[in-house]
One Martini backbone bead per residue (centre of mass of N, CA, C, O) as a GRO file, in nm:
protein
  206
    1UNK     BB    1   0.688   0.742   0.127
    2UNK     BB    2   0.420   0.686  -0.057
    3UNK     BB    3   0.201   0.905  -0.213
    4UNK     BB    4  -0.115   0.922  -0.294
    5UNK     BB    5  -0.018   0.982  -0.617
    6UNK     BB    6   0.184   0.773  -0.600
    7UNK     BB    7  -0.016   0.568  -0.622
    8UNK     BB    8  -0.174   0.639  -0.851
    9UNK     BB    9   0.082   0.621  -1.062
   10UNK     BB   10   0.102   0.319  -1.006
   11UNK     BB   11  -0.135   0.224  -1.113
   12UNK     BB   12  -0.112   0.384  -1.412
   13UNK     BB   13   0.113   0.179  -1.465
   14UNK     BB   14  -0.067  -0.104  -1.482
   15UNK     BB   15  -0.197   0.008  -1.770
   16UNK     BB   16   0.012   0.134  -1.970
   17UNK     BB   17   0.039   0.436  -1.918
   18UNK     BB   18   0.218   0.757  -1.952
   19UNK     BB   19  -0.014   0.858  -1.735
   20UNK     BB   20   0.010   1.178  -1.499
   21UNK     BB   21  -0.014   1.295  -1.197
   22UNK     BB   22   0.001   1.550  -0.959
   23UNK     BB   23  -0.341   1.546  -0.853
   24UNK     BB   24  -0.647   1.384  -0.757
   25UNK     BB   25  -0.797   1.685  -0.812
   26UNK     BB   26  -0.734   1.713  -1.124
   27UNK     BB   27  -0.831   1.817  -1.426
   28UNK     BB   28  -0.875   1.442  -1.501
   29UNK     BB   29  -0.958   1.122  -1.571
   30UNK     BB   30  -0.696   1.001  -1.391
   31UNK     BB   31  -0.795   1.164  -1.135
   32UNK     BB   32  -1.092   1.108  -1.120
   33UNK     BB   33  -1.071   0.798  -1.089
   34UNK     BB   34  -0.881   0.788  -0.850
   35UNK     BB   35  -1.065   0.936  -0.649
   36UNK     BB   36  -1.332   0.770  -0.651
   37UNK     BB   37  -1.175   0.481  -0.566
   38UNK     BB   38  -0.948   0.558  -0.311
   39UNK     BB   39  -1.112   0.522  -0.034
   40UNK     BB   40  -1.288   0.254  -0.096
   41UNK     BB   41  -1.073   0.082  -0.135
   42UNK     BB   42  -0.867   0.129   0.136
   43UNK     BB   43  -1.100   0.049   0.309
   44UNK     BB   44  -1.144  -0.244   0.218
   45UNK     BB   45  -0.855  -0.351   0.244
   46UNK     BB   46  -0.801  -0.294   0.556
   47UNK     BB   47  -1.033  -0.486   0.648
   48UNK     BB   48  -0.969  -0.778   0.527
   49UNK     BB   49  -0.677  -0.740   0.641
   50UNK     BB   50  -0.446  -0.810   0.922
   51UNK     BB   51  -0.289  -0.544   0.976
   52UNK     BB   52  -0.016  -0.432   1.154
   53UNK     BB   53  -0.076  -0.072   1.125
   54UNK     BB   54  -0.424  -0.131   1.155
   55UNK     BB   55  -0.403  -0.254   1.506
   56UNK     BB   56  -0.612  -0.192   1.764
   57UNK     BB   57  -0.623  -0.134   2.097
   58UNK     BB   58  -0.891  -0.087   2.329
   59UNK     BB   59  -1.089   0.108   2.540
   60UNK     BB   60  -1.401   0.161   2.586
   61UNK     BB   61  -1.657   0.398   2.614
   62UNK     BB   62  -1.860   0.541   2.786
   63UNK     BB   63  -2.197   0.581   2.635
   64UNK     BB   64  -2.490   0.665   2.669
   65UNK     BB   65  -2.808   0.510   2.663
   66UNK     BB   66  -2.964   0.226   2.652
   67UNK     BB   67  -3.157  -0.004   2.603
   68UNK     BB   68  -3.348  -0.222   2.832
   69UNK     BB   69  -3.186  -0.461   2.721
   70UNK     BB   70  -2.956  -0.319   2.856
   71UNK     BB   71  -2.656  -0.188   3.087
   72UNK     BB   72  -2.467  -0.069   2.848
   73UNK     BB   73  -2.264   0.226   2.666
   74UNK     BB   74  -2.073   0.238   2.392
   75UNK     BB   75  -1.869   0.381   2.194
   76UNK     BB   76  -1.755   0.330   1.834
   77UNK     BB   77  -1.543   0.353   1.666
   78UNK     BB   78  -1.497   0.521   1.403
   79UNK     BB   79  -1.244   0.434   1.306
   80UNK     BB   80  -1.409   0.161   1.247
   81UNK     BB   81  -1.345  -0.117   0.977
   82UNK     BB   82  -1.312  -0.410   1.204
   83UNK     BB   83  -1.429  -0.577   1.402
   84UNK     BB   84  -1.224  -0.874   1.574
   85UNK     BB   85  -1.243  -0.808   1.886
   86UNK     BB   86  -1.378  -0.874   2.218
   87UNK     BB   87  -1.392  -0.797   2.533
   88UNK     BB   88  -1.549  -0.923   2.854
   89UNK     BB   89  -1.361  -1.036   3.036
   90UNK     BB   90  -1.368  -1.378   3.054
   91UNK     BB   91  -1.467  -1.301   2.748
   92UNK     BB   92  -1.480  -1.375   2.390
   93UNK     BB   93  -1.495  -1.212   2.036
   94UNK     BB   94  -1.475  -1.297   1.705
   95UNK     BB   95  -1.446  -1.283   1.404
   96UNK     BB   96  -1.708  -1.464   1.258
   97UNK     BB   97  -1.907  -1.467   1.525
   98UNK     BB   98  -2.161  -1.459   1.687
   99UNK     BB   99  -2.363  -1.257   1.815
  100UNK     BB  100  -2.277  -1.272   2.200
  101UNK     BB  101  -2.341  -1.025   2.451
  102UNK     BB  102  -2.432  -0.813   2.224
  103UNK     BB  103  -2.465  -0.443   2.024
  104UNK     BB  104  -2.463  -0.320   1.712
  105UNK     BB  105  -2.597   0.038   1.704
  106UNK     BB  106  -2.805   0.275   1.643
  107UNK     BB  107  -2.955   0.627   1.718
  108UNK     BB  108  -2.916   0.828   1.479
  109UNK     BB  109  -2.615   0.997   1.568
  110UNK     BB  110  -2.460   0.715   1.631
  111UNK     BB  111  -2.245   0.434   1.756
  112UNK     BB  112  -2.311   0.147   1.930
  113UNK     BB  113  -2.236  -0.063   2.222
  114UNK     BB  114  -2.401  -0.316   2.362
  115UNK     BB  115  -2.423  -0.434   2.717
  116UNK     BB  116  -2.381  -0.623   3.081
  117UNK     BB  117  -2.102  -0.471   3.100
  118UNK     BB  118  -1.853  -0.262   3.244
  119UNK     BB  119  -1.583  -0.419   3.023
  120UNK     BB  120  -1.433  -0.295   2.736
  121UNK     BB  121  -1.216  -0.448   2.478
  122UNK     BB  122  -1.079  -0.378   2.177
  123UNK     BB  123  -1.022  -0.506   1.833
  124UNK     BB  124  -0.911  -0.319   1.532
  125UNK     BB  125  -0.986  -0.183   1.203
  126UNK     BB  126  -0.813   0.108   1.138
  127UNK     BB  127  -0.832   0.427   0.969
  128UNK     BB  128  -0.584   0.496   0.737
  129UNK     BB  129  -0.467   0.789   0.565
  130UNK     BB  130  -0.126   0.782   0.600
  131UNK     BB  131   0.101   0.647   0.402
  132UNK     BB  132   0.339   0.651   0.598
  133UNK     BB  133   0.174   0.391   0.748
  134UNK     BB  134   0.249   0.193   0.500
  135UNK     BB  135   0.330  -0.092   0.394
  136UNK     BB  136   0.474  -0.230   0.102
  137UNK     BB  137   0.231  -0.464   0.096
  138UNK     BB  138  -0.019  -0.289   0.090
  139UNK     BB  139   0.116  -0.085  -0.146
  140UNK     BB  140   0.064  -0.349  -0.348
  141UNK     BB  141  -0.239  -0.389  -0.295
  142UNK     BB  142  -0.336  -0.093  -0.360
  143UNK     BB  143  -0.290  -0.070  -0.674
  144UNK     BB  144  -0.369  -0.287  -0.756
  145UNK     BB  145  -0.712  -0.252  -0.703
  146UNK     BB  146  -0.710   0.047  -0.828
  147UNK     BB  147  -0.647  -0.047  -1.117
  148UNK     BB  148  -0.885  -0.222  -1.156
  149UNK     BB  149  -1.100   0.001  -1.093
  150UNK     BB  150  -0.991   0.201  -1.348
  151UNK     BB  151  -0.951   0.067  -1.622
  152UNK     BB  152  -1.195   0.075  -1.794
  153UNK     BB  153  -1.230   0.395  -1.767
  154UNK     BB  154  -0.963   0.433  -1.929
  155UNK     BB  155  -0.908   0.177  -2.166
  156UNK     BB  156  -1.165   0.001  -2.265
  157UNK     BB  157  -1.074  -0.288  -2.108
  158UNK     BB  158  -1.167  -0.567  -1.989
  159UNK     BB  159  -0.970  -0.745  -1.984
  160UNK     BB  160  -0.763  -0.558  -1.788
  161UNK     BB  161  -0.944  -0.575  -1.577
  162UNK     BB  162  -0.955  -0.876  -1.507
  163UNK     BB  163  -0.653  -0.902  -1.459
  164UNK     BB  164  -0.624  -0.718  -1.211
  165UNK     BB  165  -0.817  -0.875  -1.018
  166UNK     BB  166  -0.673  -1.082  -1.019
  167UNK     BB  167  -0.418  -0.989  -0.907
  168UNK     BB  168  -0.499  -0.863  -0.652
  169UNK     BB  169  -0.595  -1.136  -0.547
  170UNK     BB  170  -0.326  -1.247  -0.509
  171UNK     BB  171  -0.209  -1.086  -0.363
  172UNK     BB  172  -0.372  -1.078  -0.092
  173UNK     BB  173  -0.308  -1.354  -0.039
  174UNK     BB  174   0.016  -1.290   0.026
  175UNK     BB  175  -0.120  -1.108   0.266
  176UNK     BB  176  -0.202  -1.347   0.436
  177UNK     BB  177   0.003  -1.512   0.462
  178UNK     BB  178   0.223  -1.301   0.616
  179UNK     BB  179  -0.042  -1.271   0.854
  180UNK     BB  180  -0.079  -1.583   0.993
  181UNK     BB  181   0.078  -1.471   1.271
  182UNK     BB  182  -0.149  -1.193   1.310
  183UNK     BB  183  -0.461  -1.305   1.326
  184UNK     BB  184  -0.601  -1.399   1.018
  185UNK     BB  185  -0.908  -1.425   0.846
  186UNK     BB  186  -1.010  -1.650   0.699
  187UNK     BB  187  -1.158  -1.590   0.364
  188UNK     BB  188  -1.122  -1.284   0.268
  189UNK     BB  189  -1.002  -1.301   0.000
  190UNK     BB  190  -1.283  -1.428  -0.152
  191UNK     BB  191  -1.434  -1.139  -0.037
  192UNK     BB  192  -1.217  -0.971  -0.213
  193UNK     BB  193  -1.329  -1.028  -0.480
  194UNK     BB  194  -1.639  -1.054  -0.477
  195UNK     BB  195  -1.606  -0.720  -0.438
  196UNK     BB  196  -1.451  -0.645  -0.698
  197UNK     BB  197  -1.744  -0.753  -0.885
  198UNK     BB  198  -1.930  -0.579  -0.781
  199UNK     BB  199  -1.765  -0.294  -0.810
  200UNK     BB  200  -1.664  -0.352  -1.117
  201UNK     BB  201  -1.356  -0.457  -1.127
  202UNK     BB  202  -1.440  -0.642  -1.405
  203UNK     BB  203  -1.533  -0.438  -1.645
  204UNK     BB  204  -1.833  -0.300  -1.576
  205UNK     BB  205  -1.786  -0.060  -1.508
  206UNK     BB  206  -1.825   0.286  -1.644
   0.00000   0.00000   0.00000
């Protein structure tokens, strides 16, 4: 499976340059600006598709001491890039409807998930840092992004930032149909969408 490195290479052939990094922080326009946005595309775009390689499934562990408005407290999962499921005893939160029955706050130096259950089971989107554990789907989805990403920073082409920005959107979006029978959640596309626009993009980052 390709390395970091590779990926960033990958991306930067999406640009049509003939420029390759050796290592993601070498002293290079094309190694600083892919360093720049690899660990945040990388995060944004596991949290956005119900991708089945960082879809984990565990009990929370009681830990902290609630707020006197809750009777329990759970530490919430570091490594948590989007809670997506719940289960509660015989009750049960998908990602995307209102919180009830429970508070997912800060306490100043932790994350816990409070409630007035004793037994807590999640589903979520894991950090995975290891490329070794993407599947081929995503790391053509994670080139796009990238490459959209880094364009403007590299070519001064805001038109090819804008075309990448659309291609990798269109990838996610085969990457949801391929995923509509693990669960992943409608809609999702669009937000990752706005969000490449958000984060510029679409060729507007400096």
């Amino acid at each position: 499976m390709p390395a970091d490195t590779d990926i960033g290479n990958m991306a930067l052939s999406r640009l049509g340059t003939r420029a390759t990094i050796a290592d993601l922080t070498e002293n290079s326009t094309e190694a600083r600006q892919i360093n720049l946005w690899y660990t945040t595309v990388r995060d944004e775009l596991q949290s956005l598709v119900d991708w089945n390689f960082n879809r984990v499934t565990q009990a929370l562990a009681p830990s902290g001491s609630p707020p006197a408005r809750w009777a329990a407290s759970y530490a919430y999962p570091s490594d948590c890039l989007r809670m997506r499921r719940l289960e509660f005893g015989a009750s049960t939160w998908m990602w995307g409807e209102p919180a009830r029955g429970f508070e997912i706050a800060s306490n100043g130096s932790g994350t816990f998930l409070y409630c007035n259950e004793e037994r807590v089971a999640a589903v979520f989107a894991q950090r995975v840092v290891d490329p070794a554990r993407f599947t081929p789907g995503f790391i053509l989805a994670f080139v796009d992004c990238l490459a959209a990403a880094i364009a403007h920073a590299i070519t001064q082409k805001a038109d090819l930032a804008e075309r990448l920005a659309l291609q990798a959107q269109q990838r996610i979006e085969r990457a949801m149909a391929d995923s509509a029978n693990e669960g992943v959640i409608a809609g999702d596309a669009g937000r990752m969408a706005q969000s490449l626009a958000v984060r510029g993009f679409d060729g507007s980052a400096p």
